[in-house]
Short mmCIF file of C-alpha atoms in Angstrom, two decimals:
data_model
loop_
_atom_site.label_atom_id
_atom_site.label_comp_id
_atom_site.label_asym_id
_atom_site.label_seq_id
_atom_site.Cartn_x
_atom_site.Cartn_y
_atom_site.Cartn_z
CA MET A 1 123.81 97.37 139.67
CA THR A 2 119.82 96.97 139.93
CA THR A 3 118.36 92.66 140.00
CA LEU A 4 117.66 92.76 136.71
CA SER A 5 120.89 94.10 135.46
CA ALA A 6 122.22 90.83 136.21
CA THR A 7 119.48 88.84 134.86
CA THR A 8 118.31 90.45 131.92
CA ASP A 9 117.86 88.60 128.67
CA TRP A 10 118.53 92.68 125.98
CA GLN A 11 117.27 90.56 123.26
CA LEU A 12 114.04 90.13 125.24
CA LEU A 13 114.15 94.74 125.48
CA ALA A 14 114.76 94.75 121.68
CA GLN A 15 111.90 92.53 120.58
CA LYS A 16 109.65 94.90 123.28
CA ALA A 17 110.94 98.06 121.87
CA LEU A 18 110.04 96.42 117.72
CA SER A 19 106.34 95.68 120.19
CA GLY A 20 106.37 99.48 120.28
CA ALA A 21 106.04 99.56 124.12
CA ARG A 22 108.09 101.23 126.83
CA LEU A 23 110.47 99.97 128.69
CA THR A 24 109.84 100.42 132.77
CA MET A 25 111.89 102.22 135.09
CA GLU A 26 113.45 99.03 135.93
CA GLU A 27 114.50 98.12 132.75
CA ALA A 28 115.39 100.60 131.68
CA LEU A 29 117.44 101.53 133.96
CA ALA A 30 119.01 97.83 134.18
CA VAL A 31 121.20 98.78 130.70
CA LEU A 32 122.56 102.47 132.09
CA GLU A 33 123.66 99.54 135.26
CA ALA A 34 124.88 97.03 133.44
CA ASP A 35 128.56 95.77 134.02
CA ASN A 36 130.97 96.93 131.37
CA ASP A 37 131.31 92.71 130.16
CA GLU A 38 127.13 93.83 129.03
CA VAL A 39 128.16 96.05 126.71
CA LEU A 40 128.11 93.68 123.10
CA PRO A 41 125.54 91.83 123.98
CA ILE A 42 122.60 95.21 125.03
CA LEU A 43 124.43 96.87 121.71
CA GLN A 44 123.43 93.57 119.85
CA ALA A 45 120.33 93.72 120.98
CA ALA A 46 120.33 97.66 120.16
CA PHE A 47 121.93 96.83 116.56
CA THR A 48 118.69 93.80 115.90
CA VAL A 49 116.02 97.03 116.53
CA ARG A 50 117.95 100.04 114.91
CA LYS A 51 118.60 96.93 111.79
CA HIS A 52 114.72 96.61 111.66
CA TYR A 53 114.47 100.60 110.89
CA TYR A 54 117.77 101.51 109.38
CA GLY A 55 119.25 98.42 108.05
CA LYS A 56 123.28 99.43 107.56
CA LYS A 57 122.34 102.90 106.71
CA VAL A 58 124.07 105.96 107.70
CA LYS A 59 123.03 109.86 107.90
CA LEU A 60 125.51 112.44 108.55
CA ASN A 61 124.96 115.71 109.13
CA MET A 62 127.21 118.76 109.40
CA ILE A 63 126.51 121.80 110.93
CA ILE A 64 127.46 125.75 110.33
CA ASN A 65 128.04 128.48 113.66
CA ALA A 66 125.46 131.13 111.83
CA LYS A 67 126.09 133.32 114.45
CA SER A 68 128.97 133.16 117.32
CA GLY A 69 129.91 134.33 121.06
CA LEU A 70 126.50 137.08 121.53
CA CYS A 71 124.87 135.05 123.44
CA PRO A 72 122.29 135.85 126.37
CA GLU A 73 121.54 133.03 127.42
CA ASP A 74 123.52 131.34 130.84
CA CYS A 75 123.73 127.71 129.84
CA GLY A 76 126.90 126.27 132.06
CA TYR A 77 127.68 124.39 130.11
CA CYS A 78 128.54 126.25 126.10
CA SER A 79 131.61 128.54 125.24
CA GLN A 80 129.56 131.06 123.29
CA SER A 81 126.90 132.03 126.73
CA ILE A 82 127.62 134.75 128.29
CA VAL A 83 129.01 133.97 131.53
CA SER A 84 131.96 131.78 129.67
CA THR A 85 135.19 133.66 129.49
CA ALA A 86 136.80 130.97 127.02
CA PRO A 87 138.19 132.45 123.51
CA VAL A 88 136.00 132.23 121.30
CA LYS A 89 135.05 133.79 117.47
CA LYS A 90 132.13 136.59 117.82
CA TYR A 91 130.64 137.35 115.14
CA THR A 92 126.75 138.16 113.76
CA LEU A 93 125.21 136.09 111.17
CA LEU A 94 126.97 134.99 108.16
CA ASP A 95 125.70 136.61 104.65
CA LYS A 96 124.08 134.66 102.40
CA ASP A 97 126.72 133.49 100.57
CA THR A 98 128.71 132.12 103.54
CA LEU A 99 125.88 129.72 104.38
CA LEU A 100 125.61 128.34 100.83
CA ALA A 101 129.32 127.65 100.84
CA GLY A 102 128.54 125.91 104.32
CA ALA A 103 125.70 124.02 102.06
CA ARG A 104 127.62 123.23 99.45
CA GLU A 105 130.81 121.99 101.65
CA ALA A 106 128.25 119.65 103.38
CA MET A 107 127.94 117.55 100.35
CA SER A 108 131.70 117.30 99.56
CA ARG A 109 131.99 115.62 102.91
CA LYS A 110 128.59 112.94 101.70
CA ALA A 111 126.29 115.04 104.55
CA GLY A 112 122.51 114.65 103.94
CA THR A 113 121.49 117.15 106.36
CA TYR A 114 122.81 120.88 106.54
CA CYS A 115 122.59 122.52 109.98
CA ILE A 116 122.13 126.36 110.54
CA VAL A 117 122.46 127.36 114.39
CA ALA A 118 122.53 130.71 115.53
CA ALA A 119 123.55 130.70 118.63
CA GLY A 120 121.35 133.00 120.79
CA LYS A 121 117.87 133.27 122.72
CA GLY A 122 116.35 133.63 119.67
CA PRO A 123 116.00 135.41 116.13
CA THR A 124 115.97 138.83 115.70
CA ASP A 125 112.92 139.69 112.91
CA LYS A 126 116.62 140.59 110.09
CA GLU A 127 118.84 137.65 111.48
CA LEU A 128 115.43 134.84 110.51
CA GLU A 129 115.06 137.10 106.96
CA GLN A 130 119.03 136.09 106.14
CA VAL A 131 118.30 132.65 106.98
CA VAL A 132 114.89 131.94 105.11
CA GLU A 133 116.88 134.08 101.70
CA ALA A 134 119.80 131.31 102.19
CA VAL A 135 117.15 128.63 102.79
CA LYS A 136 115.05 129.56 99.80
CA GLU A 137 118.48 129.11 97.53
CA ILE A 138 120.08 126.30 99.11
CA ARG A 139 116.33 124.62 98.36
CA ASP A 140 116.71 125.65 94.57
CA THR A 141 119.55 124.33 93.75
CA MET A 142 121.16 121.34 96.34
CA PRO A 143 119.39 117.87 97.22
CA LEU A 144 120.26 118.90 101.31
CA LYS A 145 117.59 118.26 104.20
CA ILE A 146 118.45 121.94 106.27
CA CYS A 147 117.72 121.88 109.58
CA ALA A 148 117.53 124.97 111.19
CA CYS A 149 119.10 125.78 115.18
CA LEU A 150 117.84 129.58 115.52
CA GLY A 151 116.89 129.16 119.26
CA ILE A 152 113.07 130.46 120.84
CA LEU A 153 111.10 131.38 117.81
CA LYS A 154 109.00 134.74 118.09
CA ASP A 155 104.74 134.60 117.26
CA GLY A 156 105.08 134.16 112.68
CA GLN A 157 109.01 132.79 112.98
CA ALA A 158 108.02 128.86 112.84
CA LYS A 159 105.77 129.36 109.99
CA LYS A 160 108.47 131.66 107.88
CA LEU A 161 110.83 129.03 107.80
CA ALA A 162 108.53 126.14 107.03
CA GLU A 163 107.37 128.36 104.08
CA ALA A 164 110.74 129.18 103.54
CA GLY A 165 111.50 124.53 102.93
CA VAL A 166 113.17 123.74 106.43
CA HIS A 167 112.57 121.11 106.50
CA ARG A 168 113.55 120.35 110.08
CA TYR A 169 113.86 122.68 113.25
CA ASN A 170 116.45 121.73 116.22
CA HIS A 171 115.53 122.88 120.03
CA ASN A 172 117.48 120.53 122.61
CA LEU A 173 115.99 119.37 125.60
CA ASN A 174 119.78 119.38 126.94
CA THR A 175 119.33 117.93 130.17
CA SER A 176 115.93 116.14 132.58
CA ARG A 177 113.25 118.97 133.74
CA ALA A 178 114.59 118.58 137.81
CA ASN A 179 117.79 119.58 136.37
CA TYR A 180 117.48 122.27 134.18
CA PRO A 181 117.47 125.02 136.96
CA SER A 182 120.99 123.31 137.59
CA ILE A 183 121.96 124.36 133.62
CA THR A 184 120.82 127.63 133.34
CA THR A 185 118.48 130.09 134.70
CA THR A 186 117.19 132.94 131.49
CA HIS A 187 115.14 130.50 129.95
CA THR A 188 112.91 127.43 131.67
CA TYR A 189 112.58 123.47 130.41
CA ASP A 190 108.77 123.86 129.01
CA GLN A 191 110.29 127.07 126.58
CA ARG A 192 112.10 124.70 125.15
CA ILE A 193 108.81 121.78 125.25
CA GLU A 194 106.88 125.12 123.86
CA THR A 195 109.41 125.44 120.87
CA VAL A 196 109.51 122.14 120.21
CA GLU A 197 105.60 122.09 119.88
CA GLU A 198 105.67 125.51 117.81
CA VAL A 199 107.39 123.78 115.18
CA LYS A 200 105.80 120.79 115.32
CA SER A 201 102.17 122.50 114.04
CA TYR A 202 104.01 123.68 110.79
CA GLY A 203 105.41 120.73 109.55
CA MET A 204 108.63 120.71 110.78
CA SER A 205 110.80 117.65 112.10
CA PRO A 206 111.27 118.19 115.09
CA CYS A 207 115.18 117.64 116.32
CA SER A 208 115.88 117.76 120.30
CA GLY A 209 118.39 115.82 121.85
CA VAL A 210 120.27 115.55 125.00
CA ILE A 211 124.01 116.42 126.40
CA ILE A 212 125.13 113.80 129.35
CA GLY A 213 127.69 114.64 131.83
CA MET A 214 126.18 117.48 133.53
CA GLY A 215 125.54 116.06 136.87
CA GLU A 216 122.04 114.17 135.86
CA SER A 217 121.89 110.85 137.73
CA MET A 218 121.04 107.19 135.74
CA GLN A 219 117.17 108.02 137.01
CA GLU A 220 117.86 111.07 135.36
CA ILE A 221 119.28 110.18 131.26
CA VAL A 222 115.99 107.74 131.72
CA GLU A 223 113.68 110.48 131.54
CA MET A 224 115.26 112.21 129.49
CA ALA A 225 114.63 109.02 127.17
CA TYR A 226 111.15 109.09 128.35
CA SER A 227 110.46 113.35 127.26
CA LEU A 228 111.55 112.92 123.94
CA ARG A 229 109.48 109.46 122.86
CA ASP A 230 106.82 112.31 124.36
CA LEU A 231 107.74 114.53 122.38
CA ASP A 232 107.51 112.61 119.28
CA ALA A 233 111.14 113.91 118.58
CA ASP A 234 112.21 112.86 114.97
CA SER A 235 116.38 113.29 115.21
CA ILE A 236 117.46 112.55 118.89
CA PRO A 237 121.23 113.86 118.75
CA ILE A 238 123.22 112.86 122.20
CA ASN A 239 125.62 115.05 122.54
CA PHE A 240 128.31 113.77 125.29
CA LEU A 241 129.65 117.26 127.62
CA ASN A 242 133.28 118.52 125.99
CA ALA A 243 134.21 120.08 129.26
CA ILE A 244 135.16 124.16 127.89
CA PRO A 245 137.99 125.61 130.09
CA GLY A 246 136.30 128.69 130.37
CA THR A 247 132.64 127.91 131.56
CA PRO A 248 130.66 127.07 134.34
CA LEU A 249 131.22 123.47 134.04
CA GLU A 250 134.76 123.43 132.70
CA ASN A 251 135.80 121.05 135.67
CA ALA A 252 133.00 117.91 135.20
CA GLY A 253 134.58 115.29 133.90
CA ARG A 254 133.81 113.09 130.87
CA THR A 255 131.77 109.94 129.90
CA PRO A 256 133.19 106.66 130.34
CA ALA A 257 132.72 105.67 126.98
CA MET A 258 130.95 102.02 128.10
CA THR A 259 128.92 104.58 129.50
CA ALA A 260 128.74 106.65 126.34
CA LEU A 261 127.97 103.67 124.16
CA LYS A 262 124.91 101.93 127.30
CA VAL A 263 123.17 105.98 127.37
CA LEU A 264 122.89 104.46 123.09
CA ALA A 265 121.57 101.80 123.29
CA LEU A 266 118.93 102.89 125.99
CA PHE A 267 118.31 105.60 123.66
CA ARG A 268 117.75 102.81 121.05
CA PHE A 269 115.25 100.95 123.03
CA ILE A 270 112.64 103.72 124.30
CA CYS A 271 112.81 105.74 120.85
CA PRO A 272 113.20 102.31 118.99
CA SER A 273 112.36 104.48 115.13
CA LYS A 274 114.16 107.32 115.53
CA GLU A 275 117.49 109.07 114.14
CA ILE A 276 119.77 108.44 116.69
CA ARG A 277 122.09 110.83 116.06
CA VAL A 278 125.63 110.80 118.11
CA ALA A 279 126.47 113.90 118.23
CA GLY A 280 129.22 116.70 120.24
CA GLY A 281 131.90 114.62 122.31
CA ARG A 282 131.58 111.91 120.69
CA GLU A 283 135.73 112.29 120.14
CA VAL A 284 136.96 112.67 123.40
CA ASN A 285 133.83 110.50 125.15
CA LEU A 286 133.51 107.64 123.36
CA ARG A 287 137.64 108.30 121.83
CA THR A 288 138.62 104.19 119.81
CA LEU A 289 134.99 103.37 121.04
CA GLN A 290 133.26 105.51 118.58
CA PRO A 291 132.48 102.73 115.75
CA LEU A 292 130.82 100.57 118.23
CA SER A 293 128.27 103.94 118.69
CA LEU A 294 127.25 103.02 114.78
CA TYR A 295 125.47 99.47 116.03
CA ALA A 296 122.98 101.42 118.01
CA ALA A 297 122.74 105.38 115.99
CA ASN A 298 122.48 105.49 113.24
CA SER A 299 123.42 108.60 112.47
CA LEU A 300 126.68 111.69 112.81
CA PHE A 301 127.90 114.97 112.32
CA VAL A 302 130.77 115.13 110.26
CA GLY A 303 133.84 117.99 111.00
CA ASP A 304 133.66 120.70 113.31
CA TYR A 305 130.92 121.37 116.13
CA LEU A 306 129.68 124.84 116.82
CA THR A 307 133.38 125.82 118.65
CA THR A 308 135.19 122.83 119.60
CA ALA A 309 136.90 120.67 116.15
CA GLY A 310 135.62 117.44 115.38
CA GLN A 311 137.51 115.03 113.30
CA GLU A 312 138.74 114.81 110.12
CA VAL A 313 135.21 113.74 108.30
CA THR A 314 137.74 110.86 105.72
CA SER A 315 138.48 109.35 109.35
CA ASP A 316 134.51 108.55 109.68
CA HIS A 317 134.37 107.82 106.37
CA HIS A 318 136.13 104.74 107.16
CA ILE A 319 134.54 103.60 110.28
CA ILE A 320 131.26 103.38 108.63
CA GLU A 321 133.37 101.41 105.76
CA ASP A 322 135.32 99.55 107.78
CA MET A 323 132.03 98.75 110.61
CA GLY A 324 130.45 98.03 106.85
CA PHE A 325 127.62 99.85 107.19
CA GLU A 326 127.41 102.86 104.68
CA ILE A 327 126.78 106.59 104.14
CA GLU A 328 122.87 107.78 103.40
CA MET A 329 123.63 109.80 100.51
CA CYS A 330 120.52 111.79 100.45
CA ALA A 331 118.43 111.98 103.44
CA LEU A 332 115.14 113.98 101.40
#
């Protein structure tokens, strides 16, 4: 534990965040290294920032796994990668009617954002056109924010998605620059940065986040938050590794719930005005402390993830209600 963490007034960090100032590395590490007895004061300070920008509203997002298990990448955390032996469904890109049905399901779950996610290095032109057709109809018929996550885009593809009406594009940094080669070798950290910058240039809102629990140091967690602040990502999903048997990271331990809460608070302090989303792995890492995450985060995924199960959507609705928050029904 740093000396600073034992003496920090967490509300001063909140005020610094609200002023637009960047936390120092020492201040940021103090949050992550604080004694667990400090978690409630840290969350209260994070809530000061969260409430300033988002009140007590919670944004809900739903994923559809639009193409599964056919990925040539070697990402160590992913059950769909070429190096994974996990038993996952394998199918090509879903047709338009199925993507539209997913959008209707998102609305039934009170999700304001519908996320179309396809495994792979990047979409073919044919796959992109399938997504474009579905997006156009969703935009014409439903009041949903649409997020696409299709991998690394080729020339002209970002423009087509933007013209079709995609509001947001997700491409996670996942880990720190230094840790990246230990997680995947089939593409680079810089390619991920370039993709986010590309979608920004066509007016799509950048969504980029991390996966905590892949061997990174505390300092690297801070560096991830700094990187996303510098990238000006509007939406930041914070995933906590759900170690899947058959993947290279199958033996990685879970992130302790108290540590996960400190990570969420840190990202709120460093990226104060951004949508901070508690994403994959929250059920198995935060466990019974999931409700406390809303003091720092203002967004949740509801339903299942790509190849792992989420919890019943009614449970998420009850958490929001019981904590005195309310669902933001329309994200537009």
